Amino acid sequence: MYKPSPAHRTINTETLPAVGLALVVCLVLAALAGPALAAVIPGSHGDTAAALPPGSGEPETDTAAMPPGDSPAADYPDWKGEYWTNRRLNGEPALVRNDRIINFDWKAGSPANRIPTDRFSARWSRELTFELGIYRFYAHADDGIRLYVDDALVIDEWHTFVPNGVYTVDLRLEGLHRLRVECYERTGVARAYLRWEQIADLITPSPTLTNTPTNTPTNTPTNTPTNTPTLTLTPSPTATHTPTPTHTPTLTNTPTNTPTNTPTNTPTNTPTITPTPTATPIYVTVTRRDGVDGYAGTEDTYISVWDKNGNHGAYRDMWVREDGLKNGLIRFDLSGIFDSTYVDVSEAVISLQAHGRSNANPVNVLAYRALRPWAEMEATWYETSAGVSWEVAGCSGLGIDLEATPLSSTRVENEDDLVQVDITDAMRTWAQNPASNYGVVLKSDGPVQVRYTIASSDHSDVDWHPELRITYIVSSLPTAAR
């Protein structure tokens, strides 16, 4: 039976409505070393013998076979490639063509003349038939990349470039399946890469044994006759002038009953096979961002010691400054996400787009779980909402305004970094008690005074709005057959 390495997470989504397959999902970051990432096994792409790694500097292996311009609308024997001149795949694609494999290193260029070198996105889709087995998919991009199988999101790395990052997922596949890959480029170097290989056959586990009684014979006594002596009388002759005759006993046999053994039935144990139900974990990933798919549930603002009575709920940015001089507040509406009491949050991350700073120094962004409600359009340095004060000004009352220990600390070194804030522990609390969701307080510390500017949900660029990504497990127990 296939056993994943410790770095992998095992995921079974056999009951997920959108996918009739079991998913064994893992996410790892691996260093790209050597002249090539890996050779493509037969069947990986249906064509080449070896695939170039992203960033190898070699020409794209599939561009030479493609005619100039777009392919006819129905002529996509390999991957249908669609390209947009924005980062969110919005509107009609500016370019549609057949791409033989997904192995692109555009460097500082673009997929085609009509596509800009920065801030573009792409989608590739096709159907493929797989023999029964477990397949490992490898994905890499500069910047973000996503992989869907039968419309189920199995790799979700929609963020700026991670150096030498390769993302993997293990899937149990059989038969015909739909694959879809999406990527986006922000600025600088652009790459996109996907391959897969079969890593194991799937072995069905054997049933377990339990005992059920059946009948075998044992002995129980019953009665049959045997002989035991008894007394009877026999007359003896008498003589004249002799004593009166008497009787002398003699022995004869009369049957009586004694026990003998006759077999009867008593139970003994013989093993039979019965099914044992097991819990089936289902991994679900959801994202929330204002302006995407109709969502408008983000509340965010910042409070400043230099503007103690000012509210910044409608401002396009949040500011954080070292030593808690400027603190951010952010909350996402979680309605409709956790619809089961059997929920285990695996990961929860808020992605924040930095786009400015007061000087060229790094900072650590600290995320704390807020313990009190606050109003986006009323919160100030002194007050959570109109007429209600913080325990300590600046939302600094440990254990009352916010938890004493941060949920996470994220290093930010560049003014345009994507800041990934881990709030998993808080989300686990909110999943079980939604009423306790008062959001997160963002503070910062560092070696010197520096202010970082982070786009809020009111920023004009939707791509820069804060995004919440949650991965959680829903456990269900199948009903045993009767």
Coordinates of C-alpha atoms in Angstrom, one line a residue:
M1 CA 0.0 0.0 0.0
Y2 CA 1.3 3.5 -0.8
K3 CA 2.6 5.4 2.2
P4 CA 3.4 9.2 1.7
S5 CA 6.5 10.6 3.2
P6 CA 6.3 12.5 6.5
A7 CA 6.4 15.8 4.6
H8 CA 3.1 15.0 2.9
R9 CA -0.4 15.3 4.2
T10 CA -2.8 12.5 3.4
I11 CA -6.1 13.7 2.1
N12 CA -9.1 11.7 1.1
T13 CA -11.9 13.6 -0.7
E14 CA -13.7 10.6 -2.2
T15 CA -17.1 12.0 -1.0
L16 CA -16.5 15.5 -2.4
P17 CA -19.4 16.2 -4.8
A18 CA -17.3 17.8 -7.5
V19 CA -14.7 15.0 -7.7
G20 CA -15.3 11.3 -7.9
L21 CA -11.8 10.5 -6.7
A22 CA -9.7 10.2 -3.6
L23 CA -7.3 13.0 -3.0
V24 CA -4.0 12.5 -1.1
V25 CA -2.9 16.1 -0.8
C26 CA 0.4 17.5 0.3
L27 CA 2.2 20.8 0.0
V28 CA 6.0 21.0 0.1
L29 CA 8.6 23.5 -0.9
A30 CA 11.7 21.8 -2.5
A31 CA 14.9 23.2 -3.7
L32 CA 15.6 23.0 -7.4
A33 CA 19.0 21.6 -7.8
G34 CA 21.1 20.3 -10.7
P35 CA 20.7 20.9 -14.3
A36 CA 17.1 19.7 -14.4
L37 CA 14.3 19.2 -12.0
A38 CA 13.3 15.8 -13.3
A39 CA 12.8 13.7 -16.4
V40 CA 9.2 13.4 -17.6
I41 CA 8.1 9.8 -17.5
P42 CA 6.1 8.3 -20.4
G43 CA 2.6 9.6 -20.2
S44 CA 3.4 12.7 -18.2
H45 CA 2.7 15.0 -21.1
G46 CA 2.2 12.5 -23.9
D47 CA 5.2 13.9 -25.9
T48 CA 8.7 14.8 -24.7
A49 CA 11.3 12.6 -23.1
A50 CA 12.6 15.3 -20.8
A51 CA 11.3 18.5 -19.4
L52 CA 13.3 21.6 -18.7
P53 CA 13.1 23.0 -15.2
P54 CA 11.8 26.5 -14.7
G55 CA 14.5 29.1 -14.8
S56 CA 16.9 26.9 -16.7
G57 CA 17.5 29.6 -19.3
E58 CA 16.8 27.2 -22.2
P59 CA 14.2 27.9 -24.9
E60 CA 10.7 26.8 -24.2
T61 CA 10.3 23.2 -25.5
D62 CA 6.9 23.8 -27.0
T63 CA 7.1 27.2 -28.8
A64 CA 8.9 25.9 -31.8
A65 CA 6.0 23.6 -32.7
M66 CA 3.4 26.3 -32.5
P67 CA 2.3 28.3 -35.5
P68 CA 2.4 32.1 -35.2
G69 CA -0.7 33.7 -34.0
D70 CA -3.8 31.9 -32.5
S71 CA -4.7 28.4 -33.3
P72 CA -8.3 27.8 -34.6
A73 CA -10.8 27.8 -31.8
A74 CA -11.4 24.0 -31.9
D75 CA -7.7 23.1 -32.6
Y76 CA -6.4 22.3 -29.1
P77 CA -4.9 18.8 -29.3
D78 CA -2.8 19.4 -26.2
W79 CA -3.3 22.2 -23.8
K80 CA -5.7 25.0 -24.6
G81 CA -3.7 28.1 -23.6
E82 CA -5.6 31.4 -22.8
Y83 CA -3.7 34.6 -21.9
W84 CA -5.0 37.8 -20.3
T85 CA -3.5 41.3 -20.0
N86 CA -4.5 41.5 -16.3
R87 CA -3.5 39.4 -13.3
R88 CA -7.0 38.0 -12.5
L89 CA -8.0 36.3 -15.7
N90 CA -10.8 38.9 -16.1
G91 CA -12.7 39.4 -19.3
E92 CA -12.0 37.8 -22.6
P93 CA -8.5 36.4 -23.2
A94 CA -6.3 38.5 -25.5
L95 CA -4.7 35.3 -26.9
V96 CA -5.9 31.7 -27.3
R97 CA -3.6 29.0 -28.7
N98 CA -2.5 25.3 -28.4
D99 CA 0.4 24.8 -26.0
R100 CA 2.1 21.4 -26.3
I101 CA 3.3 21.3 -22.7
I102 CA 3.4 23.7 -19.7
N103 CA 7.1 24.5 -19.4
F104 CA 7.7 28.2 -19.9
D105 CA 10.5 30.4 -18.9
W106 CA 9.7 33.8 -20.3
K107 CA 12.4 35.5 -18.2
A108 CA 11.7 39.3 -18.4
G109 CA 9.6 38.8 -21.6
S110 CA 6.0 37.7 -22.2
P111 CA 4.1 34.8 -23.9
A112 CA 3.4 36.8 -27.0
N113 CA 3.7 40.3 -28.4
R114 CA 0.2 41.3 -27.5
I115 CA 0.7 40.2 -23.8
P116 CA 2.6 42.7 -21.5
T117 CA 5.8 41.6 -19.8
D118 CA 4.2 42.3 -16.4
R119 CA 0.8 41.9 -14.8
F120 CA -0.6 39.2 -17.0
S121 CA -2.3 35.8 -16.3
A122 CA -2.8 32.5 -18.2
R123 CA -5.0 29.4 -18.1
W124 CA -4.4 26.0 -19.6
S125 CA -7.0 23.2 -19.8
R126 CA -7.3 19.7 -21.2
E127 CA -8.7 16.2 -20.6
L128 CA -6.5 13.2 -20.0
T129 CA -7.0 9.5 -19.2
F130 CA -5.1 7.9 -16.4
E131 CA -4.5 4.3 -15.5
L132 CA -5.4 3.5 -11.9
G133 CA -2.7 4.7 -9.5
I134 CA -1.4 7.5 -7.3
Y135 CA 0.1 10.4 -9.3
R136 CA 2.3 13.2 -8.0
F137 CA 1.9 16.6 -9.7
Y138 CA 4.7 19.2 -9.6
A139 CA 3.9 22.9 -10.1
H140 CA 6.2 26.0 -10.2
A141 CA 5.5 29.6 -11.2
D142 CA 6.8 33.1 -10.9
D143 CA 4.5 34.4 -9.5
G144 CA 1.3 32.5 -8.5
I145 CA -0.1 29.2 -9.7
R146 CA -3.2 27.0 -9.1
L147 CA -4.1 23.5 -10.2
Y148 CA -7.6 22.1 -10.5
V149 CA -8.6 18.5 -11.2
D150 CA -12.3 18.1 -12.2
D151 CA -12.8 21.6 -10.9
A152 CA -11.5 20.8 -7.4
L153 CA -8.7 23.1 -6.3
V154 CA -5.7 20.8 -5.3
I155 CA -2.8 23.3 -5.5
D156 CA -3.4 26.9 -4.4
E157 CA -0.3 29.0 -4.4
W158 CA -1.7 32.3 -5.6
H159 CA 0.9 34.6 -4.3
T160 CA 4.2 36.3 -5.3
F161 CA 7.2 34.3 -6.2
V162 CA 8.9 32.0 -3.6
P163 CA 12.5 31.3 -4.6
N164 CA 13.1 27.7 -5.7
G165 CA 9.5 26.8 -4.7
V166 CA 8.0 23.6 -6.2
Y167 CA 4.5 22.7 -5.0
T168 CA 3.3 19.1 -5.1
V169 CA 0.1 17.1 -4.6
D170 CA -0.6 13.4 -4.7
L171 CA -3.8 12.3 -6.3
R172 CA -5.5 8.9 -6.8
L173 CA -6.7 8.9 -10.4
E174 CA -8.3 6.5 -12.8
G175 CA -10.0 7.1 -16.1
L176 CA -10.8 10.5 -17.7
H177 CA -10.2 13.7 -15.8
R178 CA -10.2 17.4 -16.5
L179 CA -7.0 19.4 -15.6
R180 CA -6.8 23.2 -15.4
V181 CA -3.8 25.2 -14.5
E182 CA -3.8 29.0 -13.8
C183 CA -0.9 31.4 -13.2
Y184 CA -0.3 35.1 -12.9
E185 CA 2.8 37.3 -13.4
R186 CA 3.3 40.4 -11.3
T187 CA 6.6 41.9 -12.2
G188 CA 10.1 40.8 -13.2
V189 CA 10.8 37.3 -14.4
A190 CA 7.9 35.1 -15.5
R191 CA 7.7 31.3 -15.5
A192 CA 5.1 28.5 -15.5
Y193 CA 5.7 24.8 -15.2
L194 CA 3.7 21.6 -14.6
R195 CA 4.5 17.9 -14.8
W196 CA 3.4 14.7 -13.1
E197 CA 4.4 11.0 -12.6
Q198 CA 2.8 7.9 -11.3
I199 CA 4.4 7.1 -7.9
A200 CA 2.4 4.1 -6.7
D201 CA -0.3 1.6 -7.4
L202 CA -3.3 1.6 -5.0
I203 CA -3.9 -1.6 -3.0
T204 CA -7.3 -2.1 -1.5
P205 CA -7.1 -2.9 2.2
S206 CA -8.2 -6.4 3.4
P207 CA -11.3 -6.8 5.5
T208 CA -11.0 -7.5 9.3
L209 CA -12.3 -10.7 11.0
T210 CA -14.9 -11.0 13.8
N211 CA -16.3 -14.1 15.4
T212 CA -19.8 -15.5 14.9
P213 CA -20.9 -18.7 16.8
T214 CA -21.8 -21.9 14.9
N215 CA -22.9 -25.3 16.3
T216 CA -20.8 -28.5 16.9
P217 CA -21.8 -31.6 18.9
T218 CA -20.8 -32.3 22.6
N219 CA -22.0 -35.1 24.9
T220 CA -25.0 -35.0 27.4
P221 CA -25.9 -38.0 29.5
T222 CA -29.2 -40.0 29.0
N223 CA -30.6 -43.1 30.8
T224 CA -30.3 -46.8 29.7
P225 CA -31.1 -49.9 31.9
T226 CA -28.5 -52.1 33.7
N227 CA -29.0 -55.1 36.1
T228 CA -29.0 -54.9 39.9
P229 CA -29.7 -57.9 42.2
T230 CA -33.0 -57.9 44.3
L231 CA -34.5 -60.4 46.8
T232 CA -37.3 -63.1 46.1
L233 CA -38.7 -65.9 48.4
T234 CA -38.3 -69.7 47.8
P235 CA -40.1 -72.3 50.1
S236 CA -38.1 -75.0 51.9
P237 CA -39.6 -78.4 53.0
T238 CA -40.7 -79.0 56.6
A239 CA -40.6 -82.2 58.8
T240 CA -42.9 -83.6 61.4
H241 CA -42.2 -82.5 64.9
T242 CA -39.7 -79.9 63.6
P243 CA -39.7 -76.2 64.0
T244 CA -42.1 -74.1 62.0
P245 CA -40.9 -73.6 58.5
T246 CA -39.2 -70.3 57.6
H247 CA -38.2 -68.7 54.3
T248 CA -34.6 -68.2 53.0
P249 CA -34.0 -65.5 50.6
T250 CA -32.3 -66.0 47.1
L251 CA -31.0 -63.5 44.6
T252 CA -32.4 -62.7 41.2
N253 CA -31.7 -59.8 38.8
T254 CA -34.0 -56.8 38.2
P255 CA -33.1 -54.0 35.7
T256 CA -32.5 -50.4 37.0
N257 CA -31.4 -47.2 35.2
T258 CA -27.9 -45.8 35.0
P259 CA -26.7 -42.8 32.8
T260 CA -24.9 -43.2 29.4
N261 CA -23.7 -40.4 27.0
T262 CA -25.7 -39.1 24.0
P263 CA -24.4 -36.2 21.9
T264 CA -26.2 -32.8 21.9
N265 CA -25.3 -29.4 20.3
T266 CA -23.4 -26.5 22.0
P267 CA -22.0 -23.4 20.2
T268 CA -18.3 -22.8 19.2
N269 CA -16.7 -19.9 17.4
T270 CA -15.9 -19.7 13.7
P271 CA -14.6 -16.4 12.2
T272 CA -16.7 -14.5 9.6
I273 CA -16.0 -11.2 7.8
T274 CA -17.9 -8.1 8.7
P275 CA -17.3 -4.5 7.5
T276 CA -15.8 -1.8 9.9
P277 CA -16.8 1.8 9.1
T278 CA -13.9 4.4 9.1
A279 CA -14.1 8.2 9.1
T280 CA -13.4 9.8 5.7
P281 CA -11.6 13.2 6.0
I282 CA -12.5 15.8 3.3
Y283 CA -10.2 18.8 2.7
V284 CA -11.8 22.0 1.6
T285 CA -10.0 25.2 0.6
V286 CA -11.9 28.5 0.4
T287 CA -10.7 32.1 -0.2
R288 CA -12.3 35.4 0.6
R289 CA -11.4 38.8 -1.0
D290 CA -13.5 41.9 -1.3
G291 CA -14.5 42.5 -5.0
V292 CA -14.1 38.8 -6.0
D293 CA -17.1 36.5 -6.5
G294 CA -19.4 39.0 -4.9
Y295 CA -17.7 39.0 -1.5
A296 CA -17.8 42.3 0.5
G297 CA -17.2 41.1 4.0
T298 CA -13.8 42.6 4.9
E299 CA -13.5 45.3 7.5
D300 CA -10.2 47.0 8.0
T301 CA -8.7 50.2 9.4
Y302 CA -5.7 51.4 11.3
I303 CA -5.2 53.5 14.5
S304 CA -2.3 55.9 15.1
V305 CA -0.8 57.5 18.1
W306 CA -0.1 60.6 16.0
D307 CA -3.8 60.9 15.1
K308 CA -5.4 59.7 18.3
N309 CA -9.0 60.8 17.5
G310 CA -8.9 60.0 13.8
N311 CA -10.7 57.1 12.1
H312 CA -9.2 55.6 8.9
G313 CA -11.9 53.0 8.0
A314 CA -12.4 54.4 4.5
Y315 CA -8.7 54.8 3.8
R316 CA -7.2 52.9 0.9
D317 CA -4.3 51.6 3.1
M318 CA -3.4 50.3 6.5
W319 CA -0.2 51.4 8.3
V320 CA 1.9 49.5 10.8
R321 CA 4.8 51.1 12.6
E322 CA 7.4 49.7 14.9
D323 CA 6.7 49.7 18.7
G324 CA 2.9 49.8 18.1
L325 CA 2.8 53.4 17.1
K326 CA 0.4 52.5 14.3
N327 CA -1.6 49.3 14.4
G328 CA -3.9 47.7 11.8
L329 CA -7.3 46.0 12.4
I330 CA -8.8 43.5 10.0
R331 CA -11.8 41.2 10.2
F332 CA -13.3 38.8 7.6
D333 CA -17.0 37.8 7.6
L334 CA -16.9 33.9 7.8
S335 CA -20.7 33.4 7.1
G336 CA -21.4 30.3 5.1
I337 CA -17.9 28.8 5.4
F338 CA -18.2 26.4 8.3
D339 CA -21.4 24.5 7.8
S340 CA -20.6 21.4 9.8
T341 CA -19.8 20.9 13.5
Y342 CA -17.1 18.3 12.5
V343 CA -14.5 20.9 11.3
D344 CA -10.8 20.8 11.8
V345 CA -9.0 23.9 10.5
S346 CA -5.7 22.8 8.8
E347 CA -4.5 26.3 7.8
A348 CA -5.6 29.9 7.7
V349 CA -3.6 32.7 6.1
I350 CA -4.2 36.3 5.4
S351 CA -2.3 37.7 2.4
L352 CA -1.5 41.4 2.6
Q353 CA 0.1 43.5 -0.2
A354 CA 2.8 45.9 1.0
H355 CA 3.5 48.8 -1.4
G356 CA 5.5 51.4 0.5
R357 CA 7.6 52.2 3.5
S358 CA 9.2 55.2 5.3
N359 CA 12.8 53.9 5.0
A360 CA 14.7 50.9 3.7
N361 CA 14.6 48.7 6.8
P362 CA 12.9 45.4 7.5
V363 CA 10.1 44.8 10.0
N364 CA 8.3 41.9 11.7
V365 CA 4.5 42.0 11.3
L366 CA 2.9 40.5 14.4
A367 CA -0.7 39.2 14.3
Y368 CA -2.8 39.0 17.5
R369 CA -6.3 37.7 17.9
A370 CA -8.6 40.6 18.9
L371 CA -10.7 39.9 22.0
R372 CA -13.1 42.8 21.7
P373 CA -15.5 44.0 19.0
W374 CA -14.5 47.2 17.2
A375 CA -16.2 49.3 14.5
E376 CA -14.4 49.8 11.2
M377 CA -15.8 53.4 10.7
E378 CA -15.5 54.4 14.4
A379 CA -12.3 52.8 15.9
T380 CA -9.6 55.3 17.0
W381 CA -6.5 55.2 19.1
Y382 CA -8.6 55.7 22.2
E383 CA -11.9 53.9 21.3
T384 CA -13.1 50.6 19.9
S385 CA -16.3 52.3 18.7
A386 CA -18.0 55.5 19.5
G387 CA -18.1 56.0 23.3
V388 CA -16.3 52.7 24.1
S389 CA -12.7 52.8 25.2
W390 CA -9.9 50.3 24.7
E391 CA -8.6 48.9 27.9
V392 CA -5.3 50.3 27.0
A393 CA -5.1 53.0 24.2
G394 CA -4.0 51.7 20.9
C395 CA -5.7 48.3 21.4
S396 CA -2.8 47.3 23.7
G397 CA -4.6 45.8 26.7
L398 CA -3.1 42.2 26.8
G399 CA -5.7 39.6 27.6
I400 CA -8.5 42.1 27.3
D401 CA -8.1 44.0 24.0
L402 CA -6.0 41.3 22.4
E403 CA -4.4 38.0 23.2
A404 CA -1.1 38.3 25.1
T405 CA 0.8 36.0 22.6
P406 CA 0.9 36.7 18.9
L407 CA -0.5 34.2 16.5
S408 CA 2.5 34.6 14.1
S409 CA 5.4 36.8 13.2
T410 CA 6.1 37.5 9.5
R411 CA 9.4 39.1 8.3
V412 CA 8.9 41.9 5.7
E413 CA 12.1 43.1 4.0
N414 CA 10.9 44.8 0.8
E415 CA 8.4 47.6 0.3
D416 CA 6.4 45.5 -2.3
D417 CA 6.4 42.1 -0.4
L418 CA 3.3 40.0 -0.1
V419 CA 2.9 39.6 3.6
Q420 CA 1.6 36.1 4.6
V421 CA 0.0 36.2 8.1
D422 CA -0.7 32.9 9.7
I423 CA -3.9 33.0 11.8
T424 CA -4.6 29.3 12.0
D425 CA -5.0 29.1 15.8
A426 CA -7.5 32.0 15.8
M427 CA -9.5 30.4 12.9
R428 CA -9.8 27.1 14.9
T429 CA -11.5 29.1 17.7
W430 CA -13.8 31.0 15.3
A431 CA -14.8 27.8 13.5
Q432 CA -16.2 26.4 16.7
N433 CA -17.5 29.8 18.1
P434 CA -18.2 32.2 15.2
A435 CA -19.4 34.9 17.7
S436 CA -15.9 35.3 19.0
N437 CA -14.6 36.5 15.6
Y438 CA -13.4 40.0 16.3
G439 CA -10.6 39.8 13.7
V440 CA -6.9 40.4 14.0
V441 CA -4.7 43.2 15.3
L442 CA -1.6 43.9 13.3
K443 CA 1.4 45.3 15.1
S444 CA 5.1 45.4 14.1
D445 CA 8.6 45.5 15.6
G446 CA 12.1 45.8 14.3
P447 CA 15.5 47.2 14.9
V448 CA 14.6 50.8 13.8
Q449 CA 11.6 52.9 13.4
V450 CA 9.9 52.2 10.0
R451 CA 6.4 52.4 8.8
Y452 CA 5.0 49.9 6.2
T453 CA 2.0 50.7 4.0
I454 CA -0.4 47.8 3.3
A455 CA -3.3 47.9 0.9
S456 CA -6.7 47.7 2.5
S457 CA -10.0 46.4 1.1
D458 CA -10.7 50.0 -0.1
H459 CA -7.7 50.1 -2.4
S460 CA -8.5 50.8 -6.0
D461 CA -6.6 47.7 -7.2
V462 CA -8.7 44.6 -6.3
D463 CA -5.6 42.4 -6.8
W464 CA -4.1 44.2 -3.7
H465 CA -7.1 43.7 -1.4
P466 CA -6.4 41.5 1.6
E467 CA -7.2 37.8 0.9
L468 CA -8.1 35.1 3.4
R469 CA -7.4 31.5 2.5
I470 CA -8.7 28.7 4.7
T471 CA -8.1 25.0 4.4
Y472 CA -10.1 22.8 6.7
I473 CA -11.2 19.2 7.1
V474 CA -14.8 18.0 7.4
S475 CA -15.0 14.4 8.8
S476 CA -18.0 12.2 7.9
L477 CA -18.7 8.6 9.1
P478 CA -20.3 6.3 6.5
T479 CA -23.3 4.2 7.6
A480 CA -22.4 0.5 8.0
A481 CA -24.3 -2.0 5.8
R482 CA -27.0 -3.9 7.6

